[in-house]
Amino acid sequence: DVRNAVYPGSFDPFTNGHLDIVERALKIADSLHIAVLKNTSKKALFTPDERVEIIREVLHKYPQVKVETFEGLLVDFCRTRQIRIVIRGLRAVSDFDYEHAIFLMNRKLLPDLETMFLMAASDNSFISSTIVKEVAHFGGNIADQVPAIVLDRMQKKRAHINAE
Ligand code: ADP
């Protein structure tokens, strides 16, 4: 039996915290779909298609990883792809309530789907996409928080914005 898992999120941008969760999830799953949420209310830095492109580049050495955008219900994404495992990362207690609510709802919608929570490594437990965006916006150094490819794309985006 093949274990297909999905790691859903906004990934705006993809951080070292996300990368760690992906690499650890690959020890559990045979294939991992990274589902980039299209309908997010957070102020976006990259478009969903740009995020897919960036994540593919970061994870190109893992042929068992598939990166796609998705909108609508995660359970429908999972049904059509025979996915029974959802991977989510937990940083601190502050993540718990939100993750718990989503878990309960997904379980109600599709009881066969199991959610697995991986705890953030200590070095990554303070990394969040929102903070990375904020710091980068004001010119702070985020080189320790995101993969080099992401840093490069963020710098290009900034230059592009400044040039307008
Ligand atoms: P969402 O908007 O769905 O929360 P994110 O891109 O912020 O999307 O996060 C996707 C998943 O990755 C979530 O489960 C989140 O808790 C987890 N995550 C985010 N940052 C980290 C980190 N630094 N370490 C471990 N897990 C993380």
PDB file of C-alpha atoms and ligand atoms in Angstrom:
ATOM      1  CA  ASP A   1       0.000   0.000   0.000  1.00  0.00           C
ATOM      2  CA  VAL A   2       1.401   3.380  -1.036  1.00  0.00           C
ATOM      3  CA  ARG A   3       1.288   6.116   1.580  1.00  0.00           C
ATOM      4  CA  ASN A   4       0.269   9.362  -0.096  1.00  0.00           C
ATOM      5  CA  ALA A   5       0.381  12.450   2.082  1.00  0.00           C
ATOM      6  CA  VAL A   6      -0.436  16.104   1.619  1.00  0.00           C
ATOM      7  CA  TYR A   7       1.198  19.105   3.249  1.00  0.00           C
ATOM      8  CA  PRO A   8      -1.209  22.023   2.780  1.00  0.00           C
ATOM      9  CA  GLY A   9      -0.455  25.666   3.513  1.00  0.00           C
ATOM     10  CA  SER A  10       0.015  29.179   2.223  1.00  0.00           C
ATOM     11  CA  PHE A  11       3.823  28.960   1.979  1.00  0.00           C
ATOM     12  CA  ASP A  12       4.138  32.702   1.311  1.00  0.00           C
ATOM     13  CA  PRO A  13       7.077  32.365   1.390  1.00  0.00           C
ATOM     14  CA  PHE A  14       8.349  28.790   1.873  1.00  0.00           C
ATOM     15  CA  THR A  15      10.656  28.868   4.931  1.00  0.00           C
ATOM     16  CA  ASN A  16      13.298  26.634   6.499  1.00  0.00           C
ATOM     17  CA  GLY A  17      10.556  25.585   8.931  1.00  0.00           C
ATOM     18  CA  HIS A  18       8.445  24.281   6.046  1.00  0.00           C
ATOM     19  CA  LEU A  19      11.511  22.599   4.501  1.00  0.00           C
ATOM     20  CA  ASP A  20      12.232  20.733   7.744  1.00  0.00           C
ATOM     21  CA  ILE A  21       8.634  19.493   7.959  1.00  0.00           C
ATOM     22  CA  VAL A  22       8.779  18.316   4.317  1.00  0.00           C
ATOM     23  CA  GLU A  23      12.025  16.399   4.823  1.00  0.00           C
ATOM     24  CA  ARG A  24      10.692  14.725   7.959  1.00  0.00           C
ATOM     25  CA  ALA A  25       7.345  13.920   6.310  1.00  0.00           C
ATOM     26  CA  LEU A  26       9.257  12.123   3.550  1.00  0.00           C
ATOM     27  CA  LYS A  27      10.376   9.575   6.157  1.00  0.00           C
ATOM     28  CA  ILE A  28       6.701   8.750   6.759  1.00  0.00           C
ATOM     29  CA  ALA A  29       5.143   9.113   3.309  1.00  0.00           C
ATOM     30  CA  ASP A  30       6.002   7.509  -0.035  1.00  0.00           C
ATOM     31  CA  SER A  31       4.718  10.520  -1.910  1.00  0.00           C
ATOM     32  CA  LEU A  32       4.086  14.027  -0.641  1.00  0.00           C
ATOM     33  CA  HIS A  33       1.812  16.559  -2.306  1.00  0.00           C
ATOM     34  CA  ILE A  34       2.466  20.129  -1.327  1.00  0.00           C
ATOM     35  CA  ALA A  35      -0.858  21.925  -1.733  1.00  0.00           C
ATOM     36  CA  VAL A  36      -0.470  25.687  -2.038  1.00  0.00           C
ATOM     37  CA  LEU A  37      -3.658  27.395  -0.904  1.00  0.00           C
ATOM     38  CA  LYS A  38      -5.131  29.795  -3.465  1.00  0.00           C
ATOM     39  CA  ASN A  39      -7.775  31.486  -1.364  1.00  0.00           C
ATOM     40  CA  THR A  40      -5.879  33.122   1.447  1.00  0.00           C
ATOM     41  CA  SER A  41      -6.807  36.325   3.205  1.00  0.00           C
ATOM     42  CA  LYS A  42      -3.237  37.077   4.274  1.00  0.00           C
ATOM     43  CA  LYS A  43      -1.470  39.842   2.369  1.00  0.00           C
ATOM     44  CA  ALA A  44       0.403  37.958  -0.320  1.00  0.00           C
ATOM     45  CA  LEU A  45       4.009  38.430  -1.399  1.00  0.00           C
ATOM     46  CA  PHE A  46       4.077  35.804  -4.170  1.00  0.00           C
ATOM     47  CA  THR A  47       1.176  34.618  -6.328  1.00  0.00           C
ATOM     48  CA  PRO A  48       0.179  30.977  -5.801  1.00  0.00           C
ATOM     49  CA  ASP A  49       1.807  30.058  -9.146  1.00  0.00           C
ATOM     50  CA  GLU A  50       5.053  31.785  -8.159  1.00  0.00           C
ATOM     51  CA  ARG A  51       5.035  29.884  -4.861  1.00  0.00           C
ATOM     52  CA  VAL A  52       4.600  26.577  -6.704  1.00  0.00           C
ATOM     53  CA  GLU A  53       7.516  27.434  -8.995  1.00  0.00           C
ATOM     54  CA  ILE A  54       9.752  28.396  -6.045  1.00  0.00           C
ATOM     55  CA  ILE A  55       8.874  25.312  -3.961  1.00  0.00           C
ATOM     56  CA  ARG A  56       9.494  23.024  -6.969  1.00  0.00           C
ATOM     57  CA  GLU A  57      12.919  24.564  -7.347  1.00  0.00           C
ATOM     58  CA  VAL A  58      13.741  24.184  -3.639  1.00  0.00           C
ATOM     59  CA  LEU A  59      12.594  20.544  -3.620  1.00  0.00           C
ATOM     60  CA  HIS A  60      13.761  19.461  -7.085  1.00  0.00           C
ATOM     61  CA  LYS A  61      15.940  16.693  -5.627  1.00  0.00           C
ATOM     62  CA  TYR A  62      12.883  14.893  -4.250  1.00  0.00           C
ATOM     63  CA  PRO A  63      11.066  13.157  -7.123  1.00  0.00           C
ATOM     64  CA  GLN A  64       8.384  11.912  -4.731  1.00  0.00           C
ATOM     65  CA  VAL A  65       7.267  15.507  -4.033  1.00  0.00           C
ATOM     66  CA  LYS A  66       4.509  17.067  -6.135  1.00  0.00           C
ATOM     67  CA  VAL A  67       3.673  20.750  -5.832  1.00  0.00           C
ATOM     68  CA  GLU A  68       0.272  22.104  -6.878  1.00  0.00           C
ATOM     69  CA  THR A  69      -2.057  24.980  -6.102  1.00  0.00           C
ATOM     70  CA  PHE A  70      -5.458  24.177  -4.676  1.00  0.00           C
ATOM     71  CA  GLU A  71      -8.671  25.915  -3.783  1.00  0.00           C
ATOM     72  CA  GLY A  72     -11.765  24.616  -2.114  1.00  0.00           C
ATOM     73  CA  LEU A  73     -11.835  21.819   0.416  1.00  0.00           C
ATOM     74  CA  LEU A  74      -8.709  19.913   1.351  1.00  0.00           C
ATOM     75  CA  VAL A  75     -10.806  16.743   1.719  1.00  0.00           C
ATOM     76  CA  ASP A  76     -11.787  16.971  -1.968  1.00  0.00           C
ATOM     77  CA  PHE A  77      -8.130  17.408  -2.951  1.00  0.00           C
ATOM     78  CA  CYS A  78      -7.363  14.264  -0.925  1.00  0.00           C
ATOM     79  CA  ARG A  79     -10.288  12.216  -2.281  1.00  0.00           C
ATOM     80  CA  THR A  80      -9.320  12.719  -5.911  1.00  0.00           C
ATOM     81  CA  ARG A  81      -5.690  11.768  -5.262  1.00  0.00           C
ATOM     82  CA  GLN A  82      -6.083   8.815  -2.859  1.00  0.00           C
ATOM     83  CA  ILE A  83      -4.412  10.773  -0.067  1.00  0.00           C
ATOM     84  CA  ARG A  84      -5.139   9.615   3.494  1.00  0.00           C
ATOM     85  CA  ILE A  85      -2.524  11.544   5.472  1.00  0.00           C
ATOM     86  CA  VAL A  86      -2.423  15.282   6.131  1.00  0.00           C
ATOM     87  CA  ILE A  87       0.837  16.692   7.475  1.00  0.00           C
ATOM     88  CA  ARG A  88       0.822  19.867   9.566  1.00  0.00           C
ATOM     89  CA  GLY A  89       3.563  21.528  11.573  1.00  0.00           C
ATOM     90  CA  LEU A  90       3.206  22.743  15.162  1.00  0.00           C
ATOM     91  CA  ARG A  91       5.436  25.475  16.499  1.00  0.00           C
ATOM     92  CA  ALA A  92       3.936  26.460  19.848  1.00  0.00           C
ATOM     93  CA  VAL A  93       0.733  26.158  21.852  1.00  0.00           C
ATOM     94  CA  SER A  94      -0.492  29.194  19.919  1.00  0.00           C
ATOM     95  CA  ASP A  95      -0.831  26.966  16.813  1.00  0.00           C
ATOM     96  CA  PHE A  96      -2.897  24.392  18.690  1.00  0.00           C
ATOM     97  CA  ASP A  97      -6.456  25.812  18.723  1.00  0.00           C
ATOM     98  CA  TYR A  98      -6.461  26.600  15.019  1.00  0.00           C
ATOM     99  CA  GLU A  99      -4.952  23.250  14.042  1.00  0.00           C
ATOM    100  CA  HIS A 100      -7.334  21.392  16.335  1.00  0.00           C
ATOM    101  CA  ALA A 101     -10.394  23.063  14.788  1.00  0.00           C
ATOM    102  CA  ILE A 102      -9.246  22.245  11.251  1.00  0.00           C
ATOM    103  CA  PHE A 103      -8.436  18.678  12.265  1.00  0.00           C
ATOM    104  CA  LEU A 104     -11.912  18.153  13.750  1.00  0.00           C
ATOM    105  CA  MET A 105     -13.626  19.631  10.698  1.00  0.00           C
ATOM    106  CA  ASN A 106     -11.584  17.564   8.224  1.00  0.00           C
ATOM    107  CA  ARG A 107     -12.260  14.456  10.294  1.00  0.00           C
ATOM    108  CA  LYS A 108     -15.976  15.149  10.137  1.00  0.00           C
ATOM    109  CA  LEU A 109     -15.864  15.680   6.380  1.00  0.00           C
ATOM    110  CA  LEU A 110     -13.659  12.656   5.643  1.00  0.00           C
ATOM    111  CA  PRO A 111     -13.218  10.232   8.583  1.00  0.00           C
ATOM    112  CA  ASP A 112     -10.628   8.127   6.718  1.00  0.00           C
ATOM    113  CA  LEU A 113      -8.244  11.056   6.523  1.00  0.00           C
ATOM    114  CA  GLU A 114      -5.634  11.128   9.295  1.00  0.00           C
ATOM    115  CA  THR A 115      -3.746  14.265  10.323  1.00  0.00           C
ATOM    116  CA  MET A 116      -0.193  13.975  11.614  1.00  0.00           C
ATOM    117  CA  PHE A 117       1.432  16.846  13.461  1.00  0.00           C
ATOM    118  CA  LEU A 118       5.181  17.268  13.383  1.00  0.00           C
ATOM    119  CA  MET A 119       6.704  19.512  16.031  1.00  0.00           C
ATOM    120  CA  ALA A 120       8.981  22.249  14.748  1.00  0.00           C
ATOM    121  CA  ALA A 121      12.686  21.789  15.435  1.00  0.00           C
ATOM    122  CA  SER A 122      13.924  24.283  18.044  1.00  0.00           C
ATOM    123  CA  ASP A 123      15.874  26.333  15.487  1.00  0.00           C
ATOM    124  CA  ASN A 124      12.700  26.768  13.424  1.00  0.00           C
ATOM    125  CA  SER A 125      10.107  27.255  16.110  1.00  0.00           C
ATOM    126  CA  PHE A 126      10.183  31.055  15.784  1.00  0.00           C
ATOM    127  CA  ILE A 127      10.088  31.135  11.982  1.00  0.00           C
ATOM    128  CA  SER A 128       6.832  32.237  10.395  1.00  0.00           C
ATOM    129  CA  SER A 129       6.112  33.390   6.841  1.00  0.00           C
ATOM    130  CA  THR A 130       4.382  36.488   8.177  1.00  0.00           C
ATOM    131  CA  ILE A 131       7.377  37.590  10.251  1.00  0.00           C
ATOM    132  CA  VAL A 132       9.811  36.758   7.445  1.00  0.00           C
ATOM    133  CA  LYS A 133       7.768  39.001   5.116  1.00  0.00           C
ATOM    134  CA  GLU A 134       7.679  41.826   7.657  1.00  0.00           C
ATOM    135  CA  VAL A 135      11.416  41.733   8.341  1.00  0.00           C
ATOM    136  CA  ALA A 136      12.304  41.512   4.646  1.00  0.00           C
ATOM    137  CA  HIS A 137       9.976  44.411   3.881  1.00  0.00           C
ATOM    138  CA  PHE A 138      11.989  46.656   6.181  1.00  0.00           C
ATOM    139  CA  GLY A 139      15.325  45.421   4.870  1.00  0.00           C
ATOM    140  CA  GLY A 140      16.189  43.018   7.704  1.00  0.00           C
ATOM    141  CA  ASN A 141      18.327  39.911   7.213  1.00  0.00           C
ATOM    142  CA  ILE A 142      16.289  36.722   6.773  1.00  0.00           C
ATOM    143  CA  ALA A 143      19.046  34.531   5.295  1.00  0.00           C
ATOM    144  CA  ASP A 144      18.825  32.076   8.210  1.00  0.00           C
ATOM    145  CA  GLN A 145      15.064  31.656   7.878  1.00  0.00           C
ATOM    146  CA  VAL A 146      14.503  30.793   4.224  1.00  0.00           C
ATOM    147  CA  PRO A 147      16.232  28.604   1.595  1.00  0.00           C
ATOM    148  CA  ALA A 148      18.715  30.484  -0.662  1.00  0.00           C
ATOM    149  CA  ILE A 149      16.362  30.161  -3.650  1.00  0.00           C
ATOM    150  CA  VAL A 150      13.578  31.881  -1.704  1.00  0.00           C
ATOM    151  CA  LEU A 151      15.894  34.661  -0.531  1.00  0.00           C
ATOM    152  CA  ASP A 152      16.961  35.246  -4.114  1.00  0.00           C
ATOM    153  CA  ARG A 153      13.367  35.423  -5.356  1.00  0.00           C
ATOM    154  CA  MET A 154      12.410  37.784  -2.536  1.00  0.00           C
ATOM    155  CA  GLN A 155      15.297  40.104  -3.379  1.00  0.00           C
ATOM    156  CA  LYS A 156      14.267  40.101  -7.048  1.00  0.00           C
ATOM    157  CA  LYS A 157      10.679  40.865  -6.103  1.00  0.00           C
ATOM    158  CA  ARG A 158      11.820  43.760  -3.922  1.00  0.00           C
ATOM    159  CA  ALA A 159      13.996  45.205  -6.676  1.00  0.00           C
ATOM    160  CA  HIS A 160      11.083  44.854  -9.051  1.00  0.00           C
ATOM    161  CA  ILE A 161       8.736  46.650  -6.681  1.00  0.00           C
ATOM    162  CA  ASN A 162      11.274  49.407  -6.023  1.00  0.00           C
ATOM    163  CA  ALA A 163      11.823  49.901  -9.741  1.00  0.00           C
ATOM    164  CA  GLU A 164       8.148  50.677 -10.333  1.00  0.00           C
TER     165      GLU A 164
HETATM  166  P1  ADP B   1      -1.295  28.215   6.841  1.00  0.00           P
HETATM  167  O1  ADP B   1      -1.719  29.560   6.314  1.00  0.00           O
HETATM  168  O2  ADP B   1      -2.114  27.080   6.359  1.00  0.00           O
HETATM  169  O3  ADP B   1      -1.046  28.173   8.323  1.00  0.00           O
HETATM  170  P2  ADP B   1       1.573  28.245   6.515  1.00  0.00           P
HETATM  171  O4  ADP B   1       2.299  28.339   5.237  1.00  0.00           O
HETATM  172  O5  ADP B   1       1.717  29.390   7.460  1.00  0.00           O
HETATM  173  O6  ADP B   1       0.082  27.989   6.105  1.00  0.00           O
HETATM  174  O7  ADP B   1       1.963  26.910   7.282  1.00  0.00           O
HETATM  175  C1  ADP B   1       1.711  25.639   6.747  1.00  0.00           C
HETATM  176  C2  ADP B   1       1.961  24.590   7.817  1.00  0.00           C
HETATM  177  O8  ADP B   1       3.326  24.612   8.201  1.00  0.00           O
HETATM  178  C3  ADP B   1       1.178  24.799   9.106  1.00  0.00           C
HETATM  179  O9  ADP B   1       0.844  23.539   9.638  1.00  0.00           O
HETATM  180  C4  ADP B   1       2.156  25.508  10.011  1.00  0.00           C
HETATM  181  O10 ADP B   1       1.862  25.282  11.374  1.00  0.00           O
HETATM  182  C5  ADP B   1       3.443  24.839   9.599  1.00  0.00           C
HETATM  183  N1  ADP B   1       4.603  25.686   9.846  1.00  0.00           N
HETATM  184  C6  ADP B   1       4.769  26.976   9.529  1.00  0.00           C
HETATM  185  N2  ADP B   1       5.968  27.443   9.921  1.00  0.00           N
HETATM  186  C7  ADP B   1       6.586  26.398  10.534  1.00  0.00           C
HETATM  187  C8  ADP B   1       7.859  26.230  11.198  1.00  0.00           C
HETATM  188  N3  ADP B   1       8.700  27.245  11.330  1.00  0.00           N
HETATM  189  N4  ADP B   1       8.150  25.016  11.689  1.00  0.00           N
HETATM  190  C9  ADP B   1       7.263  24.005  11.574  1.00  0.00           C
HETATM  191  N5  ADP B   1       6.060  24.086  10.992  1.00  0.00           N
HETATM  192  C10 ADP B   1       5.717  25.275  10.470  1.00  0.00           C
END
